[in-house]
Amino acid sequence: SLFTADGQPAVQLEIRRASGENTIKVIEGVKQRLDTVRKTLPPDVALTITTDDSRFIYASIASLEEHLIWGSLLASLVVLFFIRNLRAVIIASVAIPASIVATFTLMRAMDFTLNNMTLLALTLAVGIVIDDAIVVLENIFRYIEEKKRSPFDAAIQGTREVALPVMATTLSLIVIFLPVAFMTGYARRFIYPFGWTMAFSILVSMIVSFTLTPMLSSRWLTAGHVGGGVEDTKHHRLFRALDRWYSASLHWTLAHPMRIIGISAALVALAFPLNRMVGRTFVRAEDMNEITVHADTPQGTSIEGTAEIARNLVKEVGQIEGVSQLAYIAGADRYTHFHLLFYLEPSNERNVTQAEITTQIRRVLARHPAFAASIVGRNPLGGGGNFGVQAALLGPDLGTLYQYSQKIVEEAKKTPSLVDAKSDYSDASPEVQVAVDRSRAADLGVRMATIGNTLRLMVAGDDEITTYREAGEQYPVTVRVLESQRNDIDMVGKLTVTSTTGQAVRIDNIARLERGFGPTRITRSNRQYSINLNADTA
């Protein structure tokens, strides 16, 4: 394969973390090593990082941390709005960091890390972990304000009065989130830490509401700090208006039970049509600053020819706004396949979206339908993107399968909601077919395995016959006839094989050589021929 970046020959190094290792630690360690490597490189060699997965991890964590902080502040402001007491707000707000930090201990015991799923759970838990503290605090506040109890006595009596409801609420939330952790299938690796982290934080919040919240209330809340009169809180004009509205709506609800039941039943019934109207996807496509174009050149094209086609296509694509680097790999997977790699500027530094850049690229590719090009973006879950629609045709006859696959691809191309429809099978690969006369070969004492091994050794050059060592390096040695001879059927026919008697027999004496076409590869599934069909959603 040949890799070229911005018109310059290059070598692409792909470094992956070992299973179970932390992505951030590995990437930071690699970057430190690269600083040392750069000092040893010649002045005309540049070392750049094209892909860095840690950028997305850092961005996601920073965003979740921001939401975590804002969620805590807004939850505290809501408490301030209703209780209207600064000390009470501080007591309730302390429950958030106390519950979150205490959850870290349980997360460490389960060997969880601070990743997107656990941080998402903690962010969602911010609004839940403060609930138990608010219920306990409000009841203690009520004992001091209305019943004129001392803060210490109010903390004991107020907490004891709501202990059972708080426990019931907490356990009901735990039994919602904990079963989520036991989902099966591919989603389990994401949902498992999420469910446990949510359950941990909710459980810890109950413990905090029964210990830290009443203790702080008994020390910080006094009759003077509460306000000394009910006029400051429940009898405020705003709360009196809310109380009147709530009382009126409650009376009307109790007086018209059948209407309430009918409205509730209608809302439940609406869930079914609304559920069908909501779209579905496993993970939403995100702008991850990378686009890859997969394309094929005509069968039989050499790697040099594929590189030339890719180079011309890069020139045709030209300068696209938002693209920081454009590279291509000729000979990816096979000689007739190439990739165009678009590395985009960070999304906050460009004026166009990844979807708009993809549309521009697709317009250029539309002028070359023979390339059967397809465009994929990076997958938010890691690795390259996958096609939205993937199917496999299975059957005993490869020719019939190929006919069916071509019909399906043609119909898919006519469907507006599908793009990049293609199959992975082609029977247009030029080849030299060797038809052995088995009876004649047997008469001359030549085995079929000998013919195959000889052709593989001399034409394909795949067999390693020995090794060569120089300057501490060991190199494999292979044998292969000249390219001009490999492309000449007459010269291939003059190759000799050894019979069982030790005599040299020319291949054209026992076989017929003729040019033809064949498949690039043959795949099977469940012991049947298989042709894979792929398409993406528009």
XYZ file of C-alpha atoms in Angstrom, residues 54-485:
432
model
C -8.173 11.748 23.826
C -9.459 15.059 22.403
C -13.016 13.740 22.297
C -12.695 12.164 25.743
C -11.400 15.414 27.267
C -14.150 17.425 25.518
C -16.898 15.056 26.706
C -15.640 15.032 30.279
C -15.277 18.834 30.334
C -18.843 19.200 29.074
C -20.210 16.773 31.661
C -18.244 18.460 34.442
C -19.715 21.806 33.378
C -23.229 20.342 33.463
C -22.482 18.809 36.852
C -21.533 22.189 38.312
C -24.432 24.067 36.717
C -26.875 21.375 37.803
C -25.696 21.680 41.400
C -26.007 25.494 41.350
C -29.473 25.474 39.770
C -30.732 22.818 42.189
C -29.524 24.993 45.072
C -31.248 28.062 43.608
C -34.539 26.165 43.425
C -34.206 25.314 47.113
C -33.470 28.983 47.859
C -36.562 30.065 45.936
C -38.912 27.947 48.028
C -37.294 27.835 51.489
C -35.908 31.391 51.253
C -33.209 30.729 53.838
C -29.518 30.839 52.973
C -28.378 28.487 55.742
C -30.995 25.932 54.744
C -29.841 26.164 51.127
C -26.218 25.530 52.154
C -27.255 22.484 54.214
C -29.247 21.027 51.311
C -26.540 21.830 48.764
C -23.836 20.096 50.817
C -25.715 16.852 50.171
C -24.737 17.036 46.481
C -20.917 16.911 46.799
C -21.170 14.621 49.830
C -23.236 12.092 47.874
C -21.179 12.411 44.670
C -17.781 12.092 46.373
C -18.972 9.207 48.540
C -20.131 7.462 45.358
C -16.509 7.473 44.141
C -15.664 4.911 46.828
C -18.252 2.440 45.531
C -17.189 3.168 41.928
C -13.586 2.375 42.856
C -14.697 -0.882 44.464
C -16.415 -1.839 41.180
C -13.305 -0.773 39.199
C -15.196 1.949 37.305
C -13.461 4.986 35.805
C -14.691 8.538 35.326
C -15.874 8.114 31.752
C -18.789 9.364 29.659
C -21.307 6.918 31.133
C -20.349 7.263 34.814
C -20.116 11.065 34.535
C -23.505 11.112 32.783
C -24.928 9.116 35.697
C -23.441 11.543 38.222
C -24.794 14.513 36.246
C -28.304 13.053 36.226
C -27.963 12.122 39.882
C -27.393 15.772 40.889
C -31.110 16.482 40.773
C -31.935 13.248 42.589
C -29.392 13.153 45.422
C -30.616 16.507 46.730
C -34.242 15.310 46.898
C -33.898 13.284 50.100
C -32.015 16.128 51.797
C -34.717 18.618 50.769
C -37.519 16.438 52.192
C -35.710 15.980 55.508
C -34.579 19.615 55.696
C -38.030 20.995 54.883
C -39.629 18.924 57.641
C -36.986 20.015 60.172
C -37.501 23.599 58.997
C -41.266 23.188 59.515
C -40.779 21.905 63.086
C -38.670 24.956 63.956
C -40.878 27.480 62.172
C -44.373 26.231 63.001
C -44.012 24.080 66.125
C -41.336 26.264 67.713
C -39.126 23.277 68.522
C -35.442 23.668 69.224
C -33.176 22.875 66.250
C -31.793 19.754 67.959
C -35.240 18.386 68.816
C -36.598 19.396 65.406
C -33.762 17.519 63.678
C -34.618 14.318 65.560
C -38.402 14.537 65.305
C -38.471 15.893 61.729
C -36.114 13.219 60.391
C -37.951 10.418 62.225
C -41.293 11.542 60.780
C -40.196 11.356 57.119
C -37.724 8.462 57.401
C -40.127 5.880 55.981
C -41.269 7.970 52.960
C -37.644 8.901 52.160
C -36.581 5.252 52.287
C -39.517 4.245 50.077
C -38.695 6.956 47.525
C -35.011 6.054 47.467
C -35.589 2.329 47.077
C -38.156 2.908 44.327
C -35.515 4.869 42.376
C -32.874 2.207 42.970
C -35.118 -0.556 41.617
C -35.567 1.560 38.473
C -31.875 2.126 37.720
C -30.236 -1.024 39.085
C -31.960 -3.486 36.688
C -30.697 -1.335 33.787
C -27.171 -2.437 34.698
C -28.091 -6.041 33.923
C -29.065 -5.483 30.305
C -27.608 -8.029 27.910
C -25.970 -7.646 24.522
C -23.755 -4.931 23.117
C -25.450 -2.152 25.130
C -24.417 -3.766 28.418
C -20.830 -2.489 28.242
C -22.186 1.085 28.285
C -25.223 0.723 30.524
C -23.576 -1.460 33.181
C -21.457 1.288 34.838
C -24.261 3.822 34.299
C -26.864 1.773 36.200
C -24.567 0.957 39.106
C -23.324 4.544 39.474
C -26.894 5.880 39.559
C -27.899 3.287 42.156
C -24.818 4.045 44.276
C -25.383 7.808 44.268
C -29.070 7.466 45.167
C -28.307 5.051 48.010
C -25.590 7.328 49.386
C -27.950 10.337 49.175
C -30.382 8.565 51.529
C -27.601 7.915 54.033
C -26.501 11.568 53.773
C -30.085 12.800 54.347
C -30.337 10.688 57.526
C -26.945 11.725 58.942
C -25.268 14.852 57.583
C -28.441 16.867 56.838
C -30.082 16.579 60.321
C -26.709 17.078 62.045
C -26.046 20.343 60.174
C -29.637 21.444 60.726
C -29.330 20.957 64.480
C -26.202 23.141 64.532
C -26.890 25.805 61.909
C -30.626 26.365 61.995
C -31.995 28.458 64.826
C -35.330 30.158 65.342
C -33.697 33.475 64.504
C -32.159 32.170 61.297
C -35.415 30.538 60.218
C -37.090 33.895 60.401
C -38.974 33.914 63.660
C -42.369 34.084 61.996
C -44.430 32.190 59.480
C -45.024 35.377 57.498
C -41.568 35.060 55.985
C -42.151 31.742 54.256
C -45.457 29.916 53.833
C -47.572 33.051 54.150
C -45.600 35.022 51.596
C -47.821 36.488 48.815
C -46.370 34.185 46.153
C -46.841 31.042 48.206
C -50.343 32.070 49.257
C -51.248 32.410 45.566
C -49.726 29.012 44.798
C -51.571 27.507 47.740
C -54.927 28.907 46.543
C -54.360 27.641 42.985
C -53.304 24.204 44.198
C -56.263 23.918 46.606
C -58.725 24.876 43.880
C -57.280 22.372 41.392
C -57.261 19.652 44.039
C -60.926 20.247 44.917
C -61.905 20.150 41.233
C -59.935 16.927 40.697
C -61.618 15.175 43.623
C -65.034 16.384 42.468
C -64.612 15.013 38.890
C -62.982 11.597 39.256
C -64.252 10.163 35.942
C -62.818 13.061 33.957
C -59.430 12.616 35.585
C -59.507 8.884 34.866
C -60.502 9.592 31.246
C -57.720 12.154 30.759
C -55.180 9.758 32.307
C -56.331 6.897 30.069
C -56.105 9.161 26.990
C -52.557 10.168 27.909
C -51.558 6.522 28.313
C -53.151 5.665 24.948
C -51.278 8.541 23.285
C -48.007 6.861 24.212
C -48.472 4.252 21.458
C -48.828 6.576 18.405
C -46.238 8.980 19.809
C -43.841 6.081 20.339
C -44.114 5.171 16.634
C -43.441 8.787 15.606
C -40.146 8.979 17.516
C -37.115 7.958 15.449
C -34.682 5.319 16.620
C -30.917 4.966 16.497
C -28.336 3.222 18.643
C -25.916 6.147 18.893
C -26.455 9.492 17.187
C -23.865 10.381 14.550
C -21.498 13.048 15.855
C -19.056 15.478 14.284
C -15.742 13.764 15.056
C -13.541 15.664 12.568
C -12.833 12.673 10.324
C -14.350 11.478 7.043
C -13.188 8.430 5.075
C -14.039 7.705 1.442
C -13.805 4.072 0.305
C -13.484 3.607 -3.459
C -12.543 0.923 -5.985
C -10.641 1.170 -9.247
C -11.307 -1.196 -12.189
C -10.324 -4.802 -11.546
C -6.776 -5.555 -12.625
C -5.492 -2.041 -11.898
C -1.989 -2.095 -10.441
C -1.170 -0.356 -7.175
C 0.594 2.384 -9.158
C -2.535 2.865 -11.258
C -4.724 2.980 -8.159
C -2.391 5.588 -6.620
C -2.615 7.720 -9.791
C -6.429 7.588 -9.764
C -6.518 8.507 -6.064
C -4.074 11.379 -6.694
C -6.239 12.772 -9.506
C -9.367 12.488 -7.376
C -7.664 14.397 -4.567
C -6.854 17.190 -7.050
C -10.462 17.192 -8.235
C -11.788 17.455 -4.707
C -9.502 20.464 -4.250
C -9.542 22.740 -1.263
C -12.646 22.282 0.900
C -13.387 24.690 3.716
C -12.885 23.097 7.103
C -10.460 20.360 5.938
C -7.058 20.636 7.636
C -5.392 17.650 5.961
C -6.233 15.340 3.051
C -4.481 11.999 2.639
C -5.025 8.836 0.660
C -4.036 5.195 0.941
C -3.696 3.315 -2.346
C -3.809 -0.464 -2.121
C -5.821 -0.604 1.086
C -7.050 -4.216 1.531
C -6.272 -4.918 -2.158
C -4.528 -3.207 -5.078
C -7.789 -1.950 -6.590
C -9.061 -0.253 -3.408
C -8.143 3.144 -1.996
C -9.166 5.401 0.875
C -9.389 9.179 0.941
C -8.869 10.451 4.493
C -10.286 13.889 5.342
C -9.023 15.282 8.653
C -11.214 18.254 9.593
C -10.523 21.261 11.752
C -12.099 21.180 15.240
C -15.838 21.777 15.003
C -15.624 25.015 17.005
C -13.019 26.428 14.590
C -14.890 25.988 11.282
C -18.024 27.493 9.801
C -19.272 24.329 8.083
C -20.564 21.115 9.601
C -19.248 17.661 8.876
C -22.514 16.872 7.059
C -22.040 19.882 4.732
C -18.459 18.813 3.961
C -19.712 15.297 3.241
C -22.262 16.725 0.790
C -19.517 18.600 -1.082
C -17.399 15.445 -1.317
C -20.398 13.434 -2.507
C -20.982 15.897 -5.376
C -17.445 15.261 -6.656
C -17.773 11.482 -6.277
C -21.083 11.544 -8.187
C -19.049 12.328 -11.322
C -17.272 8.957 -10.971
C -19.945 6.270 -10.477
C -17.507 3.563 -11.620
C -15.509 4.003 -8.403
C -18.472 2.742 -6.318
C -17.391 5.185 -3.613
C -18.899 5.292 -0.144
C -18.419 7.816 2.652
C -18.248 6.957 6.347
C -17.532 9.097 9.393
C -15.924 8.109 12.641
C -18.105 6.166 15.018
C -18.736 7.848 18.405
C -18.256 4.448 20.011
C -14.789 4.182 18.513
C -13.330 2.923 15.264
C -14.545 3.620 11.766
C -18.167 4.162 10.915
C -20.436 1.364 9.750
C -23.008 1.267 6.996
C -26.565 1.945 8.094
C -27.901 -1.061 6.165
C -25.989 -4.328 5.909
C -27.353 -7.536 4.410
C -26.018 -10.871 3.182
C -27.299 -13.055 0.360
C -26.694 -16.765 0.916
C -27.115 -19.593 -1.557
C -25.539 -22.612 -3.261
C -24.902 -20.962 -6.659
C -22.541 -17.982 -6.796
C -23.622 -16.859 -10.262
C -27.290 -16.669 -9.290
C -26.400 -14.820 -6.091
C -24.421 -12.276 -8.117
C -27.409 -11.610 -10.397
C -29.688 -11.092 -7.406
C -27.154 -8.819 -5.699
C -26.892 -6.599 -8.784
C -30.681 -6.237 -8.942
C -30.837 -5.294 -5.259
C -28.042 -2.729 -5.640
C -29.806 -1.146 -8.632
C -33.078 -0.884 -6.688
C -31.239 0.580 -3.686
C -29.706 3.259 -5.910
C -33.218 4.310 -6.948
C -34.305 4.678 -3.309
C -33.987 8.345 -2.189
C -33.340 7.452 1.448
C -30.299 5.276 0.613
C -26.828 6.223 -0.640
C -23.572 4.411 -1.404
C -25.269 1.098 -2.217
C -22.729 -1.559 -3.237
C -21.857 -5.237 -2.933
C -18.505 -6.744 -1.954
C -18.435 -9.214 -4.856
C -17.027 -8.756 -8.335
C -16.381 -11.337 -11.033
C -14.381 -8.949 -13.257
C -10.911 -9.611 -11.897
C -8.615 -10.490 -14.861
C -6.728 -13.712 -14.345
C -4.888 -16.493 -16.112
C -6.821 -19.717 -15.683
C -4.870 -22.986 -15.670
C -7.012 -25.972 -16.758
C -4.993 -29.113 -15.941
C -5.477 -32.278 -17.996
C -5.571 -34.597 -14.981
C -5.213 -37.835 -16.915
C -2.166 -36.591 -18.838
C -0.633 -35.190 -15.612
C -1.156 -38.551 -13.934
C 0.498 -40.375 -16.851
C 3.557 -38.132 -16.523
C 3.645 -38.498 -12.714
C 2.852 -34.857 -11.929
C 0.712 -34.141 -8.876
C -1.833 -31.315 -8.698
C -0.234 -30.030 -5.473
C 3.128 -29.753 -7.280
C 1.572 -27.614 -10.029
C -0.107 -25.327 -7.499
C 3.021 -24.955 -5.364
C 5.185 -24.167 -8.386
C 2.836 -21.474 -9.699
C 2.477 -19.938 -6.250
C 6.245 -19.876 -5.782
C 7.241 -18.539 -9.210
C 4.289 -16.287 -10.124
C 2.844 -15.098 -6.813
C 6.179 -15.093 -4.956
C 4.461 -15.792 -1.642
C 6.700 -18.597 -0.382
C 9.698 -17.767 1.800
C 12.561 -20.058 0.761
C 15.207 -18.830 3.183
C 16.289 -15.787 5.230
C 19.122 -13.286 4.905
C 20.816 -11.562 7.846
C 22.732 -8.284 7.659
C 23.653 -5.740 10.353
C 21.614 -7.560 12.950
C 18.441 -7.571 10.828
C 16.851 -10.664 9.316
C 15.027 -10.467 5.979
C 12.807 -13.069 4.255
C 13.936 -14.229 0.808
C 11.368 -15.107 -1.863
C 11.757 -16.155 -5.492
C 9.642 -14.833 -8.334
C 9.985 -14.683 -12.125
C 10.284 -11.280 -13.808
C 7.129 -9.188 -14.189
C 7.372 -9.306 -17.998
C 7.414 -13.102 -17.775
